[in-house]
GROMACS .gro file of C-alpha atoms in nm:
model
  409
    1UNK     CA    1  -3.231  -2.147   0.409
    2UNK     CA    2  -3.204  -1.979   0.759
    3UNK     CA    3  -3.416  -2.126   1.049
    4UNK     CA    4  -3.576  -1.775   1.091
    5UNK     CA    5  -3.688  -1.768   0.718
    6UNK     CA    6  -3.816  -2.127   0.753
    7UNK     CA    7  -4.039  -2.017   1.047
    8UNK     CA    8  -4.175  -1.722   0.851
    9UNK     CA    9  -4.257  -1.937   0.553
   10UNK     CA   10  -4.453  -2.183   0.773
   11UNK     CA   11  -4.674  -1.894   0.878
   12UNK     CA   12  -4.991  -1.755   0.698
   13UNK     CA   13  -5.110  -1.477   0.945
   14UNK     CA   14  -4.967  -1.139   0.843
   15UNK     CA   15  -4.965  -1.024   1.211
   16UNK     CA   16  -4.759  -1.331   1.324
   17UNK     CA   17  -4.523  -1.279   1.025
   18UNK     CA   18  -4.479  -0.910   1.122
   19UNK     CA   19  -4.391  -0.999   1.486
   20UNK     CA   20  -4.151  -1.264   1.362
   21UNK     CA   21  -3.971  -1.015   1.119
   22UNK     CA   22  -3.963  -0.742   1.392
   23UNK     CA   23  -3.822  -0.989   1.630
   24UNK     CA   24  -3.549  -1.099   1.401
   25UNK     CA   25  -3.443  -0.765   1.293
   26UNK     CA   26  -3.497  -0.616   1.627
   27UNK     CA   27  -3.658  -0.316   1.458
   28UNK     CA   28  -4.004  -0.162   1.412
   29UNK     CA   29  -4.190  -0.318   1.115
   30UNK     CA   30  -4.503  -0.213   0.935
   31UNK     CA   31  -4.682  -0.398   0.656
   32UNK     CA   32  -4.926  -0.208   0.423
   33UNK     CA   33  -5.119  -0.302   0.122
   34UNK     CA   34  -5.076  -0.166  -0.223
   35UNK     CA   35  -5.285   0.128  -0.137
   36UNK     CA   36  -5.074   0.200   0.183
   37UNK     CA   37  -5.345   0.092   0.426
   38UNK     CA   38  -5.209  -0.058   0.742
   39UNK     CA   39  -5.230  -0.427   0.759
   40UNK     CA   40  -4.998  -0.505   1.049
   41UNK     CA   41  -4.736  -0.357   1.277
   42UNK     CA   42  -4.477  -0.466   1.540
   43UNK     CA   43  -4.184  -0.320   1.724
   44UNK     CA   44  -3.919  -0.476   1.907
   45UNK     CA   45  -3.908  -0.143   2.103
   46UNK     CA   46  -4.241   0.026   2.102
   47UNK     CA   47  -4.105   0.377   2.157
   48UNK     CA   48  -3.899   0.350   1.838
   49UNK     CA   49  -4.206   0.416   1.612
   50UNK     CA   50  -4.145   0.768   1.445
   51UNK     CA   51  -4.427   1.024   1.381
   52UNK     CA   52  -4.501   0.877   1.045
   53UNK     CA   53  -4.555   0.534   1.190
   54UNK     CA   54  -4.763   0.673   1.470
   55UNK     CA   55  -5.001   0.861   1.226
   56UNK     CA   56  -5.002   0.548   1.003
   57UNK     CA   57  -5.106   0.327   1.303
   58UNK     CA   58  -5.354   0.582   1.440
   59UNK     CA   59  -5.540   0.643   1.103
   60UNK     CA   60  -5.480   0.295   0.958
   61UNK     CA   61  -5.343   0.452   0.650
   62UNK     CA   62  -5.113   0.732   0.510
   63UNK     CA   63  -5.260   1.069   0.572
   64UNK     CA   64  -5.278   1.286   0.251
   65UNK     CA   65  -4.996   1.528   0.337
   66UNK     CA   66  -4.750   1.230   0.392
   67UNK     CA   67  -4.866   1.074   0.065
   68UNK     CA   68  -4.811   1.384  -0.128
   69UNK     CA   69  -4.472   1.441   0.031
   70UNK     CA   70  -4.379   1.102  -0.070
   71UNK     CA   71  -4.509   1.154  -0.432
   72UNK     CA   72  -4.323   1.486  -0.437
   73UNK     CA   73  -3.989   1.317  -0.325
   74UNK     CA   74  -4.022   1.052  -0.586
   75UNK     CA   75  -4.073   0.778  -0.319
   76UNK     CA   76  -4.393   0.638  -0.450
   77UNK     CA   77  -4.246   0.598  -0.803
   78UNK     CA   78  -3.942   0.415  -0.641
   79UNK     CA   79  -4.179   0.178  -0.454
   80UNK     CA   80  -4.342   0.084  -0.787
   81UNK     CA   81  -4.010   0.035  -0.974
   82UNK     CA   82  -3.746  -0.093  -0.750
   83UNK     CA   83  -3.781  -0.475  -0.685
   84UNK     CA   84  -3.511  -0.517  -0.415
   85UNK     CA   85  -3.509  -0.350  -0.051
   86UNK     CA   86  -3.385   0.003  -0.060
   87UNK     CA   87  -3.337   0.285   0.188
   88UNK     CA   88  -3.535   0.602   0.234
   89UNK     CA   89  -3.348   0.876   0.406
   90UNK     CA   90  -3.479   1.089   0.691
   91UNK     CA   91  -3.744   1.349   0.613
   92UNK     CA   92  -3.768   1.574   0.914
   93UNK     CA   93  -4.060   1.780   0.769
   94UNK     CA   94  -4.310   1.507   0.824
   95UNK     CA   95  -4.123   1.320   1.119
   96UNK     CA   96  -3.991   1.022   0.910
   97UNK     CA   97  -3.689   0.838   1.037
   98UNK     CA   98  -3.460   0.654   0.799
   99UNK     CA   99  -3.607   0.320   0.696
  100UNK     CA  100  -3.567   0.033   0.444
  101UNK     CA  101  -3.861  -0.062   0.231
  102UNK     CA  102  -3.940  -0.341  -0.009
  103UNK     CA  103  -4.254  -0.432  -0.226
  104UNK     CA  104  -4.444  -0.753  -0.158
  105UNK     CA  105  -4.498  -0.915  -0.498
  106UNK     CA  106  -4.671  -1.207  -0.671
  107UNK     CA  107  -4.591  -1.263  -1.037
  108UNK     CA  108  -4.437  -0.911  -1.078
  109UNK     CA  109  -4.761  -0.753  -0.937
  110UNK     CA  110  -4.725  -0.556  -0.614
  111UNK     CA  111  -4.964  -0.630  -0.351
  112UNK     CA  112  -4.809  -0.445  -0.044
  113UNK     CA  113  -4.509  -0.296   0.114
  114UNK     CA  114  -4.286  -0.388   0.420
  115UNK     CA  115  -4.121  -0.102   0.612
  116UNK     CA  116  -3.841  -0.147   0.849
  117UNK     CA  117  -3.745   0.160   1.065
  118UNK     CA  118  -3.358   0.165   1.101
  119UNK     CA  119  -3.329   0.235   1.477
  120UNK     CA  120  -2.984   0.221   1.642
  121UNK     CA  121  -2.815   0.036   1.344
  122UNK     CA  122  -2.836  -0.003   0.977
  123UNK     CA  123  -2.968  -0.345   0.840
  124UNK     CA  124  -2.680  -0.570   0.720
  125UNK     CA  125  -2.660  -0.736   0.366
  126UNK     CA  126  -2.770  -1.058   0.530
  127UNK     CA  127  -3.077  -0.889   0.676
  128UNK     CA  128  -3.148  -0.721   0.355
  129UNK     CA  129  -3.163  -1.074   0.185
  130UNK     CA  130  -3.382  -1.200   0.463
  131UNK     CA  131  -3.629  -0.913   0.402
  132UNK     CA  132  -3.623  -0.964   0.022
  133UNK     CA  133  -3.700  -1.344   0.070
  134UNK     CA  134  -3.973  -1.271   0.294
  135UNK     CA  135  -4.142  -1.017   0.071
  136UNK     CA  136  -4.241  -1.303  -0.175
  137UNK     CA  137  -4.406  -1.516   0.088
  138UNK     CA  138  -4.593  -1.192   0.215
  139UNK     CA  139  -4.681  -1.104  -0.156
  140UNK     CA  140  -4.823  -1.433  -0.221
  141UNK     CA  141  -5.046  -1.423   0.101
  142UNK     CA  142  -5.164  -1.060  -0.003
  143UNK     CA  143  -5.238  -1.190  -0.351
  144UNK     CA  144  -5.471  -1.455  -0.215
  145UNK     CA  145  -5.633  -1.200   0.018
  146UNK     CA  146  -5.673  -0.959  -0.273
  147UNK     CA  147  -5.866  -1.229  -0.473
  148UNK     CA  148  -6.111  -1.267  -0.186
  149UNK     CA  149  -6.135  -0.881  -0.143
  150UNK     CA  150  -6.208  -0.844  -0.522
  151UNK     CA  151  -6.498  -1.081  -0.508
  152UNK     CA  152  -6.648  -0.900  -0.210
  153UNK     CA  153  -6.586  -0.562  -0.384
  154UNK     CA  154  -6.757  -0.673  -0.713
  155UNK     CA  155  -7.077  -0.764  -0.504
  156UNK     CA  156  -7.075  -0.412  -0.337
  157UNK     CA  157  -7.012  -0.257  -0.685
  158UNK     CA  158  -7.312  -0.430  -0.832
  159UNK     CA  159  -7.512  -0.322  -0.526
  160UNK     CA  160  -7.443   0.050  -0.574
  161UNK     CA  161  -7.484   0.030  -0.941
  162UNK     CA  162  -7.836  -0.106  -0.893
  163UNK     CA  163  -7.923   0.183  -0.660
  164UNK     CA  164  -7.809   0.430  -0.942
  165UNK     CA  165  -8.022   0.244  -1.180
  166UNK     CA  166  -8.299   0.280  -0.947
  167UNK     CA  167  -8.357  -0.104  -0.926
  168UNK     CA  168  -8.454  -0.070  -0.552
  169UNK     CA  169  -8.768   0.127  -0.490
  170UNK     CA  170  -8.763   0.176  -0.112
  171UNK     CA  171  -8.505   0.214   0.153
  172UNK     CA  172  -8.604  -0.113   0.323
  173UNK     CA  173  -8.526  -0.308  -0.003
  174UNK     CA  174  -8.168  -0.145   0.008
  175UNK     CA  175  -8.118  -0.240   0.359
  176UNK     CA  176  -8.226  -0.597   0.319
  177UNK     CA  177  -7.989  -0.642   0.009
  178UNK     CA  178  -7.712  -0.467   0.218
  179UNK     CA  179  -7.762  -0.703   0.490
  180UNK     CA  180  -7.751  -1.010   0.256
  181UNK     CA  181  -7.420  -0.881   0.118
  182UNK     CA  182  -7.283  -0.786   0.458
  183UNK     CA  183  -7.246  -0.438   0.351
  184UNK     CA  184  -7.232  -0.167   0.627
  185UNK     CA  185  -7.454   0.137   0.525
  186UNK     CA  186  -7.355   0.480   0.612
  187UNK     CA  187  -7.566   0.739   0.783
  188UNK     CA  188  -7.477   0.999   0.535
  189UNK     CA  189  -7.279   1.008   0.201
  190UNK     CA  190  -7.182   1.237  -0.071
  191UNK     CA  191  -7.084   1.135  -0.434
  192UNK     CA  192  -6.763   1.238  -0.594
  193UNK     CA  193  -6.717   1.176  -0.965
  194UNK     CA  194  -6.400   1.179  -1.197
  195UNK     CA  195  -6.371   1.138  -1.546
  196UNK     CA  196  -6.138   1.196  -1.854
  197UNK     CA  197  -6.145   1.451  -2.129
  198UNK     CA  198  -6.090   1.174  -2.385
  199UNK     CA  199  -6.141   0.804  -2.352
  200UNK     CA  200  -5.828   0.588  -2.298
  201UNK     CA  201  -5.822   0.257  -2.136
  202UNK     CA  202  -5.456   0.272  -1.992
  203UNK     CA  203  -5.489   0.629  -1.865
  204UNK     CA  204  -5.842   0.560  -1.718
  205UNK     CA  205  -5.684   0.267  -1.532
  206UNK     CA  206  -5.408   0.489  -1.401
  207UNK     CA  207  -5.670   0.753  -1.293
  208UNK     CA  208  -5.863   0.489  -1.110
  209UNK     CA  209  -5.535   0.395  -0.927
  210UNK     CA  210  -5.456   0.764  -0.835
  211UNK     CA  211  -5.826   0.828  -0.718
  212UNK     CA  212  -5.814   0.502  -0.511
  213UNK     CA  213  -5.486   0.599  -0.354
  214UNK     CA  214  -5.596   0.938  -0.230
  215UNK     CA  215  -5.955   0.830  -0.143
  216UNK     CA  216  -5.798   0.564   0.081
  217UNK     CA  217  -5.604   0.855   0.272
  218UNK     CA  218  -5.931   1.044   0.340
  219UNK     CA  219  -6.040   1.057   0.716
  220UNK     CA  220  -6.387   0.922   0.612
  221UNK     CA  221  -6.470   0.573   0.467
  222UNK     CA  222  -6.502   0.547   0.083
  223UNK     CA  223  -6.595   0.300  -0.172
  224UNK     CA  224  -6.488   0.342  -0.540
  225UNK     CA  225  -6.665   0.178  -0.832
  226UNK     CA  226  -6.707   0.256  -1.201
  227UNK     CA  227  -7.004   0.326  -1.425
  228UNK     CA  228  -6.887   0.322  -1.792
  229UNK     CA  229  -6.620   0.608  -1.800
  230UNK     CA  230  -6.711   0.747  -1.471
  231UNK     CA  231  -6.512   0.687  -1.161
  232UNK     CA  232  -6.755   0.708  -0.875
  233UNK     CA  233  -6.635   0.772  -0.516
  234UNK     CA  234  -6.898   0.724  -0.243
  235UNK     CA  235  -6.774   0.905   0.078
  236UNK     CA  236  -6.969   0.808   0.370
  237UNK     CA  237  -7.011   0.886   0.753
  238UNK     CA  238  -7.136   0.681   1.036
  239UNK     CA  239  -7.281   1.003   1.182
  240UNK     CA  240  -7.441   1.295   0.987
  241UNK     CA  241  -7.190   1.575   1.050
  242UNK     CA  242  -7.260   1.861   0.818
  243UNK     CA  243  -6.968   1.975   0.612
  244UNK     CA  244  -6.726   1.698   0.690
  245UNK     CA  245  -6.820   1.486   0.394
  246UNK     CA  246  -6.791   1.793   0.150
  247UNK     CA  247  -6.446   1.880   0.295
  248UNK     CA  248  -6.324   1.534   0.223
  249UNK     CA  249  -6.458   1.552  -0.128
  250UNK     CA  250  -6.292   1.882  -0.198
  251UNK     CA  251  -5.970   1.744  -0.046
  252UNK     CA  252  -5.984   1.445  -0.272
  253UNK     CA  253  -6.079   1.646  -0.578
  254UNK     CA  254  -5.805   1.916  -0.548
  255UNK     CA  255  -5.543   1.645  -0.472
  256UNK     CA  256  -5.634   1.410  -0.754
  257UNK     CA  257  -5.635   1.714  -1.013
  258UNK     CA  258  -5.305   1.845  -0.885
  259UNK     CA  259  -5.126   1.498  -0.893
  260UNK     CA  260  -5.271   1.336  -1.208
  261UNK     CA  261  -5.082   1.493  -1.513
  262UNK     CA  262  -5.144   1.216  -1.770
  263UNK     CA  263  -5.464   1.374  -1.915
  264UNK     CA  264  -5.717   1.643  -1.848
  265UNK     CA  265  -5.948   1.532  -1.570
  266UNK     CA  266  -6.296   1.661  -1.475
  267UNK     CA  267  -6.446   1.629  -1.145
  268UNK     CA  268  -6.785   1.698  -0.981
  269UNK     CA  269  -6.936   1.672  -0.637
  270UNK     CA  270  -7.298   1.609  -0.560
  271UNK     CA  271  -7.498   1.709  -0.251
  272UNK     CA  272  -7.492   1.526   0.080
  273UNK     CA  273  -7.793   1.297   0.159
  274UNK     CA  274  -7.899   1.069   0.439
  275UNK     CA  275  -8.076   0.824   0.232
  276UNK     CA  276  -7.920   0.586  -0.027
  277UNK     CA  277  -8.228   0.630  -0.238
  278UNK     CA  278  -8.075   0.963  -0.321
  279UNK     CA  279  -7.749   0.811  -0.462
  280UNK     CA  280  -7.853   0.852  -0.812
  281UNK     CA  281  -7.945   1.216  -0.724
  282UNK     CA  282  -7.601   1.301  -0.590
  283UNK     CA  283  -7.443   1.116  -0.881
  284UNK     CA  284  -7.648   1.304  -1.138
  285UNK     CA  285  -7.554   1.639  -0.962
  286UNK     CA  286  -7.186   1.552  -0.976
  287UNK     CA  287  -7.228   1.473  -1.358
  288UNK     CA  288  -7.391   1.801  -1.412
  289UNK     CA  289  -7.093   1.988  -1.269
  290UNK     CA  290  -6.862   1.789  -1.503
  291UNK     CA  291  -7.098   1.855  -1.804
  292UNK     CA  292  -7.080   2.233  -1.723
  293UNK     CA  293  -6.705   2.220  -1.687
  294UNK     CA  294  -6.652   2.024  -2.020
  295UNK     CA  295  -6.890   2.293  -2.204
  296UNK     CA  296  -6.677   2.576  -2.074
  297UNK     CA  297  -6.345   2.387  -2.126
  298UNK     CA  298  -6.227   2.504  -1.784
  299UNK     CA  299  -6.208   2.185  -1.546
  300UNK     CA  300  -6.024   2.375  -1.280
  301UNK     CA  301  -6.199   2.716  -1.276
  302UNK     CA  302  -6.571   2.618  -1.215
  303UNK     CA  303  -6.681   2.521  -0.871
  304UNK     CA  304  -6.659   2.139  -0.816
  305UNK     CA  305  -6.963   2.154  -0.585
  306UNK     CA  306  -7.320   2.126  -0.743
  307UNK     CA  307  -7.472   2.365  -0.510
  308UNK     CA  308  -7.222   2.648  -0.623
  309UNK     CA  309  -7.261   2.582  -0.984
  310UNK     CA  310  -7.491   2.879  -1.010
  311UNK     CA  311  -7.531   3.016  -1.369
  312UNK     CA  312  -7.282   2.775  -1.530
  313UNK     CA  313  -7.546   2.493  -1.515
  314UNK     CA  314  -7.756   2.714  -1.774
  315UNK     CA  315  -7.475   2.818  -2.019
  316UNK     CA  316  -7.509   2.531  -2.266
  317UNK     CA  317  -7.890   2.580  -2.328
  318UNK     CA  318  -7.847   2.963  -2.332
  319UNK     CA  319  -7.557   2.905  -2.596
  320UNK     CA  320  -7.800   2.683  -2.799
  321UNK     CA  321  -8.085   2.956  -2.790
  322UNK     CA  322  -7.823   3.225  -2.893
  323UNK     CA  323  -7.732   3.016  -3.203
  324UNK     CA  324  -8.089   2.962  -3.296
  325UNK     CA  325  -8.148   3.331  -3.264
  326UNK     CA  326  -7.811   3.453  -3.406
  327UNK     CA  327  -7.755   3.653  -3.093
  328UNK     CA  328  -7.423   3.804  -3.031
  329UNK     CA  329  -7.302   4.058  -2.767
  330UNK     CA  330  -7.160   4.347  -2.991
  331UNK     CA  331  -7.013   4.528  -2.691
  332UNK     CA  332  -6.801   4.236  -2.582
  333UNK     CA  333  -6.703   4.185  -2.943
  334UNK     CA  334  -6.559   4.535  -2.945
  335UNK     CA  335  -6.364   4.474  -2.622
  336UNK     CA  336  -6.225   4.155  -2.759
  337UNK     CA  337  -6.115   4.315  -3.077
  338UNK     CA  338  -5.930   4.597  -2.864
  339UNK     CA  339  -5.764   4.314  -2.648
  340UNK     CA  340  -5.636   4.139  -2.968
  341UNK     CA  341  -5.526   4.462  -3.131
  342UNK     CA  342  -5.361   4.632  -2.828
  343UNK     CA  343  -5.273   4.347  -2.616
  344UNK     CA  344  -5.507   4.492  -2.343
  345UNK     CA  345  -5.698   4.289  -2.072
  346UNK     CA  346  -6.029   4.462  -2.088
  347UNK     CA  347  -6.235   4.143  -2.103
  348UNK     CA  348  -6.056   3.997  -1.792
  349UNK     CA  349  -6.095   4.334  -1.612
  350UNK     CA  350  -6.465   4.339  -1.702
  351UNK     CA  351  -6.519   3.975  -1.568
  352UNK     CA  352  -6.339   4.051  -1.241
  353UNK     CA  353  -6.520   4.379  -1.189
  354UNK     CA  354  -6.849   4.211  -1.245
  355UNK     CA  355  -6.752   3.927  -1.006
  356UNK     CA  356  -6.680   4.176  -0.733
  357UNK     CA  357  -7.008   4.367  -0.778
  358UNK     CA  358  -6.843   4.653  -0.943
  359UNK     CA  359  -6.629   4.748  -0.642
  360UNK     CA  360  -6.307   4.903  -0.734
  361UNK     CA  361  -6.072   4.798  -0.442
  362UNK     CA  362  -6.120   4.412  -0.448
  363UNK     CA  363  -6.117   4.416  -0.826
  364UNK     CA  364  -5.779   4.596  -0.835
  365UNK     CA  365  -5.644   4.368  -0.554
  366UNK     CA  366  -5.758   4.052  -0.749
  367UNK     CA  367  -5.605   4.179  -1.070
  368UNK     CA  368  -5.279   4.292  -0.893
  369UNK     CA  369  -5.304   4.642  -1.047
  370UNK     CA  370  -5.308   4.996  -0.910
  371UNK     CA  371  -5.664   5.150  -0.846
  372UNK     CA  372  -5.566   5.425  -1.091
  373UNK     CA  373  -5.496   5.152  -1.350
  374UNK     CA  374  -5.828   4.997  -1.296
  375UNK     CA  375  -6.008   5.332  -1.334
  376UNK     CA  376  -5.820   5.378  -1.673
  377UNK     CA  377  -5.924   5.042  -1.790
  378UNK     CA  378  -6.294   5.104  -1.688
  379UNK     CA  379  -6.292   5.407  -1.890
  380UNK     CA  380  -6.168   5.225  -2.186
  381UNK     CA  381  -6.447   4.978  -2.142
  382UNK     CA  382  -6.730   5.236  -2.116
  383UNK     CA  383  -6.573   5.446  -2.397
  384UNK     CA  384  -6.595   5.125  -2.643
  385UNK     CA  385  -6.912   4.949  -2.508
  386UNK     CA  386  -7.248   5.084  -2.383
  387UNK     CA  387  -7.248   4.909  -2.050
  388UNK     CA  388  -7.476   5.030  -1.771
  389UNK     CA  389  -7.302   4.906  -1.452
  390UNK     CA  390  -7.588   5.057  -1.234
  391UNK     CA  391  -7.848   4.804  -1.380
  392UNK     CA  392  -7.840   4.461  -1.212
  393UNK     CA  393  -7.995   4.269  -1.501
  394UNK     CA  394  -7.749   4.424  -1.759
  395UNK     CA  395  -7.461   4.323  -1.541
  396UNK     CA  396  -7.604   3.964  -1.532
  397UNK     CA  397  -7.639   3.948  -1.893
  398UNK     CA  398  -7.305   4.090  -1.953
  399UNK     CA  399  -7.142   3.816  -1.730
  400UNK     CA  400  -7.337   3.539  -1.901
  401UNK     CA  401  -7.235   3.661  -2.238
  402UNK     CA  402  -6.872   3.681  -2.121
  403UNK     CA  403  -6.867   3.336  -1.994
  404UNK     CA  404  -7.023   3.211  -2.347
  405UNK     CA  405  -6.759   3.425  -2.538
  406UNK     CA  406  -6.489   3.245  -2.343
  407UNK     CA  407  -6.633   2.915  -2.430
  408UNK     CA  408  -6.609   2.994  -2.804
  409UNK     CA  409  -6.236   3.111  -2.748
   0.00000   0.00000   0.00000
């Protein structure tokens, strides 16, 4: 065993190890945890940190655009599957210089990553082996730290579950318990919930990892915990800044839904509140969005935000009433028959026309058709169905019935 390796194995502080490795390799080194949060960094020459390194150091984590690019290039999959150090080529698009990376493992479980930027010269075979040997020592240290963090997180999880279950009756009770558990409370928060279409333990675990990965890349602090089959993301802020939490929730939702392909995922976003006594309310609001999306069967078409749910929150009780009274919109059924027989798009045209307040130009633009084509379709609709586009209540009724017809489809 080399003298440098022996010195590294005697250290238990990640920062000291990072400095030692950087000094030995004479290159910039960054160590991150399994969620790509920054743990330590050191550079033999400070000016050698590239743009990706600089962003990571500044934000303490990978920003979402970099994370998405790494996933797109298959780098994240490589990190999870390749046990030895390997090279990643330059990616000019995000300011990434060529580097070598190796996972830090303990008993085949990954607890972090070691990144070495290859400035001036490439790592030799001897340096590759040194890095590989060091990775197991770092993996063991991160494993021990992970055990401590897991115990702390479980205390926080129970704390937030108690708030949802309304165990605490006052804000003072919440603050006292948070102080006992050494939990720093946020000034404002919003709840983002994710769940699967069908329960599956393995896929649910993968979804948690995906949500945690992207939540960790947000600009606002987050805490993730589960409640049965719900993954709850509490996004907080140290200062109430209207809109910023919602922007983070939307970014998280859109990213998770676009990246997770194993199963259908439903997501909802509650309202923003200043008191944690409202945690259950924000959680319930997010669940109401998910309930509406499940009823319509369109997880990506409904608004994710509770405040923008509008009539979709009422579709299920209206549907139940219609079944009890045997109500059916005969006009829409005629249009549906015509679409099926002639391969027309009258129902879709009607929906977009109603959404655009019966304005021809935006409707034609949204449907990507000529205004004359729209006029022809509208004439077909009025010839087949008795729809009064001048009457506001009739238009509302038609739009609701159209959504219910789509649910049945």
